[in-house]
Coordinates of N, CA, C and O in Angstrom, one line a residue:
X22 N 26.6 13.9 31.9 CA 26.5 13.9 30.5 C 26.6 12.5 29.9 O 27.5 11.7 30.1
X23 N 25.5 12.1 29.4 CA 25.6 10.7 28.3 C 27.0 10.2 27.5 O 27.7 10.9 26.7
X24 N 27.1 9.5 27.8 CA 28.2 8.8 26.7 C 28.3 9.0 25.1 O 29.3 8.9 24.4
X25 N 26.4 9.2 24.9 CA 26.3 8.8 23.5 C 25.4 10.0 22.8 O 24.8 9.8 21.7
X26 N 25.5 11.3 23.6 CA 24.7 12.8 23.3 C 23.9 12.7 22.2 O 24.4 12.3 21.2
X27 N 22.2 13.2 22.2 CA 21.4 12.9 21.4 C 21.6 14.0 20.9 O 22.2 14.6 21.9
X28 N 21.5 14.8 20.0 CA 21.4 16.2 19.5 C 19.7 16.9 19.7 O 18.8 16.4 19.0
X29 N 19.6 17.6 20.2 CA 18.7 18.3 20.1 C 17.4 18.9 19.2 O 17.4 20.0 18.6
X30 N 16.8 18.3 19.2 CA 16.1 19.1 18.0 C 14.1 18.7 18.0 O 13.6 17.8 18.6
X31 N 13.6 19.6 17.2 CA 12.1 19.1 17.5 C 11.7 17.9 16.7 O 12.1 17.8 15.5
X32 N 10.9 17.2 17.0 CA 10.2 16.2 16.4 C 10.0 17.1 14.8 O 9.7 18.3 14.7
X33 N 10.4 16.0 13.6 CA 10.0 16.3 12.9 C 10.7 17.3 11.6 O 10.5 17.4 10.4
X34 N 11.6 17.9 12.7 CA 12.3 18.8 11.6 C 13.6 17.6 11.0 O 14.1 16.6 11.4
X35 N 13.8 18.6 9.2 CA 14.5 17.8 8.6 C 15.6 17.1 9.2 O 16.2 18.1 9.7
X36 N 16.6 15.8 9.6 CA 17.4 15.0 10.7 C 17.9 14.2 9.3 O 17.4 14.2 8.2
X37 N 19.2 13.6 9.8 CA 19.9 12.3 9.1 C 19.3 11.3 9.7 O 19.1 11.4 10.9
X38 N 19.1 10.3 9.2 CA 18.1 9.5 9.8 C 18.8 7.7 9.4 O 18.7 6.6 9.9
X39 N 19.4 8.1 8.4 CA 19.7 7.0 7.7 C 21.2 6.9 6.9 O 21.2 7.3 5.8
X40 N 22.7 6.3 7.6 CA 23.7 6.6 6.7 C 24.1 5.1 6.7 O 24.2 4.4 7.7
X41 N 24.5 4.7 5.2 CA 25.2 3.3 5.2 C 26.1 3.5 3.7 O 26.3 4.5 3.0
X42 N 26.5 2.4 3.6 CA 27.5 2.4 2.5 C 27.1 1.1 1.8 O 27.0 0.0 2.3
X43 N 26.9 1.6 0.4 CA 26.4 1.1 -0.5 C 27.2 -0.6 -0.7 O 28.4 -0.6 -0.9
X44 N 26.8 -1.4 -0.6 CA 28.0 -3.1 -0.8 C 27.8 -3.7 -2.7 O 26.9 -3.4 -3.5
X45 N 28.7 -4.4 -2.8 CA 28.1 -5.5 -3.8 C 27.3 -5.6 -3.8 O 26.4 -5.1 -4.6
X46 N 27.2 -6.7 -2.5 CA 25.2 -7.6 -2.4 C 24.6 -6.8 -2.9 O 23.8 -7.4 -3.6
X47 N 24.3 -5.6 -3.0 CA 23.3 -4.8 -2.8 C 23.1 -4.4 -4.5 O 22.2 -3.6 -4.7
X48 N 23.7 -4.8 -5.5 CA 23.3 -4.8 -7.0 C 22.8 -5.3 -7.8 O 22.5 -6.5 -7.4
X49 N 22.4 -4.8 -9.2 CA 21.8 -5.3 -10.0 C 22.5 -5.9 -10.8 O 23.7 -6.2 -10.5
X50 N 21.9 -6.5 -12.2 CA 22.7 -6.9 -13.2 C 23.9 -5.8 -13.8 O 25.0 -6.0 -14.2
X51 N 23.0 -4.7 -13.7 CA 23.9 -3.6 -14.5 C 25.2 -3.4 -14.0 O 26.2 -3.1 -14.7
X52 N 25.2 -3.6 -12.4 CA 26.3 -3.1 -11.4 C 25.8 -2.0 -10.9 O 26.7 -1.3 -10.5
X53 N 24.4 -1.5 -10.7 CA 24.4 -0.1 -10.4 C 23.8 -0.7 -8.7 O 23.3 -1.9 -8.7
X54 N 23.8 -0.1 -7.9 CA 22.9 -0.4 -6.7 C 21.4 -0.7 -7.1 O 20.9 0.1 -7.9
X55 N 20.6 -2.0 -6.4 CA 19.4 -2.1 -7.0 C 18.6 -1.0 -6.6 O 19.1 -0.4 -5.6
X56 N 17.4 -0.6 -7.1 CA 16.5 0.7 -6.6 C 15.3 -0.2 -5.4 O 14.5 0.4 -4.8
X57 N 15.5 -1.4 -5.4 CA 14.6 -1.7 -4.3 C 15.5 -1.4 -3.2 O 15.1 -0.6 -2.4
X58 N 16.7 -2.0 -3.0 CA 17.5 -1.6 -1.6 C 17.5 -0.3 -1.2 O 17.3 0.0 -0.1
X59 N 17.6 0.5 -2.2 CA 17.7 1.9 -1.8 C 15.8 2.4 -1.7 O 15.8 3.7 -1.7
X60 N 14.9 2.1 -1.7 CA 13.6 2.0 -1.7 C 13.5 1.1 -0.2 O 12.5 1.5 0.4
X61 N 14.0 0.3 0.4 CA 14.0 -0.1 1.5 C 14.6 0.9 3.1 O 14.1 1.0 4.2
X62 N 16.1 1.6 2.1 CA 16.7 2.7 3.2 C 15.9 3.8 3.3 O 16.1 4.5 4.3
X63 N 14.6 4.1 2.3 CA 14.4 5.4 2.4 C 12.7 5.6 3.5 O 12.2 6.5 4.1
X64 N 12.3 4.1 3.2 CA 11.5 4.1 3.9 C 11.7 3.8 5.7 O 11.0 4.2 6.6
X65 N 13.3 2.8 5.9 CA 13.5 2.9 7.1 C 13.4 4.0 7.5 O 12.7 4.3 8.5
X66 N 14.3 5.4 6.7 CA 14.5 6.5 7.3 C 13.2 7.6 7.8 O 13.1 8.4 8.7
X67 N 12.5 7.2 6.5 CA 11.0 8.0 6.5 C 10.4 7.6 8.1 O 10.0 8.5 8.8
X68 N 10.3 6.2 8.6 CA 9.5 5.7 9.3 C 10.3 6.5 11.1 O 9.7 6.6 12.2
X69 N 11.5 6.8 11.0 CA 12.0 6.7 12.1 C 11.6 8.3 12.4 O 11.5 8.4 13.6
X70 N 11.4 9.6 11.6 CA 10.9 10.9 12.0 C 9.5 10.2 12.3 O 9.1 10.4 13.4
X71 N 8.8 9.7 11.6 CA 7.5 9.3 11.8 C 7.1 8.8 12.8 O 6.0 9.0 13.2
X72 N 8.2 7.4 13.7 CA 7.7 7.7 14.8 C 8.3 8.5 16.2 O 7.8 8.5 17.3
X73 N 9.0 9.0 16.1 CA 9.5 10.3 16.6 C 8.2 11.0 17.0 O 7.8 11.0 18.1
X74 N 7.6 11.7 16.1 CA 6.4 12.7 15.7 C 5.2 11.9 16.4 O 4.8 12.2 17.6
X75 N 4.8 10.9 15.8 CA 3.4 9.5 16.2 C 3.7 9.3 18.3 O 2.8 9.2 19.1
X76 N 5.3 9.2 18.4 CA 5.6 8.8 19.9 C 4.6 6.8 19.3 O 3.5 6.4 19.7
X77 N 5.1 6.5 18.9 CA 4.0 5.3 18.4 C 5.1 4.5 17.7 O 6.2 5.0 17.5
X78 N 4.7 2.9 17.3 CA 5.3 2.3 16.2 C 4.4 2.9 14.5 O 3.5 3.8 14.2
X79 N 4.9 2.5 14.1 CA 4.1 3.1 12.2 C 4.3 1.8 11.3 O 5.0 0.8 11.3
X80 N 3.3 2.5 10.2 CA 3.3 1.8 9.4 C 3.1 1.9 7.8 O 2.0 2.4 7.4
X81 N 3.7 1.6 7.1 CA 4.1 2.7 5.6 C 2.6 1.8 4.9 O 2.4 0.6 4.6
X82 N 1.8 3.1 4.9 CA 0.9 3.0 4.0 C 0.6 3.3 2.5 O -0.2 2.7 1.8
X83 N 1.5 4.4 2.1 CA 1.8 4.2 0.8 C 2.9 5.9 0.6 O 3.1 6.9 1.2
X84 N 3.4 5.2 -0.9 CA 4.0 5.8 -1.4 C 4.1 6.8 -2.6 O 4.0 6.3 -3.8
X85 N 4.2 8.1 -2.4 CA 3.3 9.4 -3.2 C 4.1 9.2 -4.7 O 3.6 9.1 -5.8
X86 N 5.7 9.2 -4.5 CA 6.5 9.7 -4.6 C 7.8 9.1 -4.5 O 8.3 9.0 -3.5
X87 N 8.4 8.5 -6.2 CA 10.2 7.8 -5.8 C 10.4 8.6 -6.7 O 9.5 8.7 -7.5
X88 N 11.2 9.1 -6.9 CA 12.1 9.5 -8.3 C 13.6 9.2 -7.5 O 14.0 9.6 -6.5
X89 N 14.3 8.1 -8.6 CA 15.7 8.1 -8.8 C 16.2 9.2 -9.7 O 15.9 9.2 -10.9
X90 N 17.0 10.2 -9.1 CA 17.5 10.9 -10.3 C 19.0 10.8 -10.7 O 19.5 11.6 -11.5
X91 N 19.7 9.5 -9.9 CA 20.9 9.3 -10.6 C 21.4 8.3 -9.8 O 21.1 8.5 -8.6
X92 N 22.3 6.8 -10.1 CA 22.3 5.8 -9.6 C 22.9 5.9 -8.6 O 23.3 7.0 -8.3
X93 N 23.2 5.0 -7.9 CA 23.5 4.4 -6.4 C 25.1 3.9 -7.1 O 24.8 3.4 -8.2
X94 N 26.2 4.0 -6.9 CA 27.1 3.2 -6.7 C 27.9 2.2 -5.8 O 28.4 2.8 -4.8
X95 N 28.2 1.1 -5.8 CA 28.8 0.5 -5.1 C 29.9 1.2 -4.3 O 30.9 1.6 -5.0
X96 N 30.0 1.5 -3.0 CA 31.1 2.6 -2.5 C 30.6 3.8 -2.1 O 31.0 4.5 -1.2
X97 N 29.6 3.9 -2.7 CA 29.0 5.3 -2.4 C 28.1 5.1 -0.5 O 27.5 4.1 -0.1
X98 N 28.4 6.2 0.1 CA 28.3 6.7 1.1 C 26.6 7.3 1.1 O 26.3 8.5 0.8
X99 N 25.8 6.4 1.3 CA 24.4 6.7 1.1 C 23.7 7.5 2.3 O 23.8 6.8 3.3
X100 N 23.2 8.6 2.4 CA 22.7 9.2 3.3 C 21.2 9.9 3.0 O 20.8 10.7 2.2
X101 N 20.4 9.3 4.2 CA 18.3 10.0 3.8 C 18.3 11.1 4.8 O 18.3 10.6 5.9
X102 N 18.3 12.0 4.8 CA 17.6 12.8 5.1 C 16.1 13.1 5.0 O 15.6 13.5 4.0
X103 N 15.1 13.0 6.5 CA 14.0 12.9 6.8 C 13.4 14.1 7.6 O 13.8 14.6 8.7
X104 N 12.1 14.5 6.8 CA 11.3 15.9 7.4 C 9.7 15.3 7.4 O 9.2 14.5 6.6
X105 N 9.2 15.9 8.7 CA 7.7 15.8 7.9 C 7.3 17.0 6.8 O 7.7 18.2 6.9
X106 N 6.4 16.4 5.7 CA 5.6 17.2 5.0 C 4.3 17.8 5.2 O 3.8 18.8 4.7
X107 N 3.7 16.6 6.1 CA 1.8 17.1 6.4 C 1.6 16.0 7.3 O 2.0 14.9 7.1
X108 N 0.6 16.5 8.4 CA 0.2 16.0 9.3 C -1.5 15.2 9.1 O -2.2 15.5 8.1
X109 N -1.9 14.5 9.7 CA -2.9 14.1 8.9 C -3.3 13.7 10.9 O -2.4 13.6 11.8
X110 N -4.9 13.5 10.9 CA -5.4 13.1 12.2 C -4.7 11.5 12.3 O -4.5 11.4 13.5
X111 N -4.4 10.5 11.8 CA -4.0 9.3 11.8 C -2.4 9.3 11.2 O -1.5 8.8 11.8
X112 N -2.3 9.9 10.2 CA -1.1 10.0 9.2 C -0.2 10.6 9.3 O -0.4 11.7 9.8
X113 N 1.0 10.1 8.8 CA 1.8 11.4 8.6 C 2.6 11.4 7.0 O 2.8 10.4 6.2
X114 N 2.8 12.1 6.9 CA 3.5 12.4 4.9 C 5.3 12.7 5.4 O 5.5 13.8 5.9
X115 N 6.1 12.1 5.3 CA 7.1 12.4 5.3 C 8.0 12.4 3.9 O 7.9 11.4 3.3
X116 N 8.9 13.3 3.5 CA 9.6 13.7 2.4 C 11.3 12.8 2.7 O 12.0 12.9 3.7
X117 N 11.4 12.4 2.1 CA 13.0 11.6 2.3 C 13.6 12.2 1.0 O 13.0 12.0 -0.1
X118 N 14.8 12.9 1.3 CA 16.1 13.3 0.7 C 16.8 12.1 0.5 O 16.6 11.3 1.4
X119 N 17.6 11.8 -0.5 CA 18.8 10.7 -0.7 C 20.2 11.5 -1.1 O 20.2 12.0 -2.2
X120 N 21.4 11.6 -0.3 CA 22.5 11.9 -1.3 C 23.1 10.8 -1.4 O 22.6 9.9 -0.8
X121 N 24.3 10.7 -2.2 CA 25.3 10.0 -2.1 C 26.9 10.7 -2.5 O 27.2 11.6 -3.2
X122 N 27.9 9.6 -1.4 CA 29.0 10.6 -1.6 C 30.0 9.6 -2.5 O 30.2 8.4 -2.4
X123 N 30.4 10.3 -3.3 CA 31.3 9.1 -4.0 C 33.0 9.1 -3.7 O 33.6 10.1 -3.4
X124 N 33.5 7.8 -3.9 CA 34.7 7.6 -3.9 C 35.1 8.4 -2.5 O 36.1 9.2 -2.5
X125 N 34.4 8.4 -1.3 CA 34.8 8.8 -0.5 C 35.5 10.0 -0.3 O 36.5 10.2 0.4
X126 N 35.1 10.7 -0.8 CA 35.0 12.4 -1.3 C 33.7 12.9 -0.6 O 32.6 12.5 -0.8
X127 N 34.2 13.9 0.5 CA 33.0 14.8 0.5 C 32.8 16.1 -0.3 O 32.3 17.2 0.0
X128 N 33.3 15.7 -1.2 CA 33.2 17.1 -2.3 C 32.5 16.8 -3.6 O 32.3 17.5 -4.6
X129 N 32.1 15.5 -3.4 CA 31.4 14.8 -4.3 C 30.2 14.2 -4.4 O 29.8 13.6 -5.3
X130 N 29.5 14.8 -3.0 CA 27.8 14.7 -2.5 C 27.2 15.7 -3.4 O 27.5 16.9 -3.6
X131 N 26.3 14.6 -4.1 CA 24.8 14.5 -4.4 C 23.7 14.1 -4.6 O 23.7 12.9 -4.9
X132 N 22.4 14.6 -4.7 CA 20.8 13.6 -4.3 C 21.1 12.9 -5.5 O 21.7 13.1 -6.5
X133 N 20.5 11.9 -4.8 CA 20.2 10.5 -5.6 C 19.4 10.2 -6.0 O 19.3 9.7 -7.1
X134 N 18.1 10.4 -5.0 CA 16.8 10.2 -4.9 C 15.9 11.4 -4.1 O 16.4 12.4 -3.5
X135 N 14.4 11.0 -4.2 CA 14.1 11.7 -3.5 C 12.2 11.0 -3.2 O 11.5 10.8 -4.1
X136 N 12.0 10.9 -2.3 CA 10.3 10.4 -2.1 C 9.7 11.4 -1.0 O 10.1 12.4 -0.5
X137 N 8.3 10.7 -1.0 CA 7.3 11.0 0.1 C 6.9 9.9 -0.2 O 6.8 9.1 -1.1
X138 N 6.5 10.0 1.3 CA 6.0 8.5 2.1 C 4.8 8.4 3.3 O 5.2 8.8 4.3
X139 N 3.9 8.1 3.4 CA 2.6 8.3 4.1 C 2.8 7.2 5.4 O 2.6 6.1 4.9
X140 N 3.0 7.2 6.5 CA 3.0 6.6 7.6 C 1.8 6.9 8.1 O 1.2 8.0 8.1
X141 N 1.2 5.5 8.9 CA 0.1 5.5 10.1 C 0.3 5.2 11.4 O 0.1 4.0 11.4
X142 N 0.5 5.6 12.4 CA 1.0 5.6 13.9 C -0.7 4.5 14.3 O -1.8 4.5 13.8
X143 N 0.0 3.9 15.4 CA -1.0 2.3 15.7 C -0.6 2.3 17.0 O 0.6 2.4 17.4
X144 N -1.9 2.1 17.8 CA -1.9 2.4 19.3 C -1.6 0.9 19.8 O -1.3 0.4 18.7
X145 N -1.6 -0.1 20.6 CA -0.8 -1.0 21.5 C -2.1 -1.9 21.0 O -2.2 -2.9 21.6
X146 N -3.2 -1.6 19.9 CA -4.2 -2.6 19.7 C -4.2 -3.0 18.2 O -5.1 -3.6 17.7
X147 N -2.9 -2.5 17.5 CA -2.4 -2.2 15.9 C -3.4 -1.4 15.2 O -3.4 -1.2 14.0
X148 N -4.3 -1.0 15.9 CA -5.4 0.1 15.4 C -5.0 1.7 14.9 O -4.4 2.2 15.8
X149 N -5.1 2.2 14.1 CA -4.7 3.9 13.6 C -4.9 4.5 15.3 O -5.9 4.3 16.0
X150 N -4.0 5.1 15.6 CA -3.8 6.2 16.7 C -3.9 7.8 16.1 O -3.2 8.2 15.2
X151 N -4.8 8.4 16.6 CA -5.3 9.7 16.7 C -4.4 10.3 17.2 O -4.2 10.4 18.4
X152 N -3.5 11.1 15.9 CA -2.2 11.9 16.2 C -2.3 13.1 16.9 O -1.7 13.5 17.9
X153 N -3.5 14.0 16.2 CA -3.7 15.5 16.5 C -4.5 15.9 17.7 O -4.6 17.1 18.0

């Protein structure tokens, strides 16, 4: 038995992919967490089902889809949740969940955010790799 047990599961199905805790550094003028940092976590998280799925490195080709639907705080316990949405012969569309838990309360999670995200899997010549 591993030391460090992977959990089981198929490529692609919805996974936590991404948990950190919100810092200072990481604000705006307002005090709220900036939406680029949190636009940075969601795309790591996106990218890591994608290459899971690809078996490949990737590469964020664009973005369908950000809606912030309620701020980031400092303290807050930020967590992405990552699925694919649609498979594409080169591409893939991944959906990223955001919650956050506040004041370290788990009785106090909820979405934050929410995107889709278009990755391209690149074969060992950085060329688009033929997924399907």
């Amino acid at each position: 038995m591993s030391k460090y047990p992977i959990e089981e599961r198929n490529p692609g199905e919805r996974q936590l992919t991404v948990r950190v805790l919100a810092m200072p550094a990481d604000t705006n003028p307002s005090g709220h967490i900036f939406g680029g940092w949190l636009m940075s976590q969601v795309d790591i998280a996106g990218s890591i089902v994608a290459m899971q799925v690809a078996d490949a490195r990737v590469v964020t080709v664009a973005v369908h889809d950000f809606q912030f639907e309620k701020p980031v705080h400092v303290g807050d316990l930020v967590s992405c949740y990552a699925e694919i949405e649609r498979m594409g012969t080169t591409s893939i569309r991944v959906k990223v969940e955001v919650y956050a838990e506040r004041d370290r309360n788990p009785h106090t999670v909820g979405r934050v955010a929410v995107a889709s995200i278009t990755y391209v899997g690149l074969d060992e010549h950085s060329k688009p790799k033929k997924l399907l």
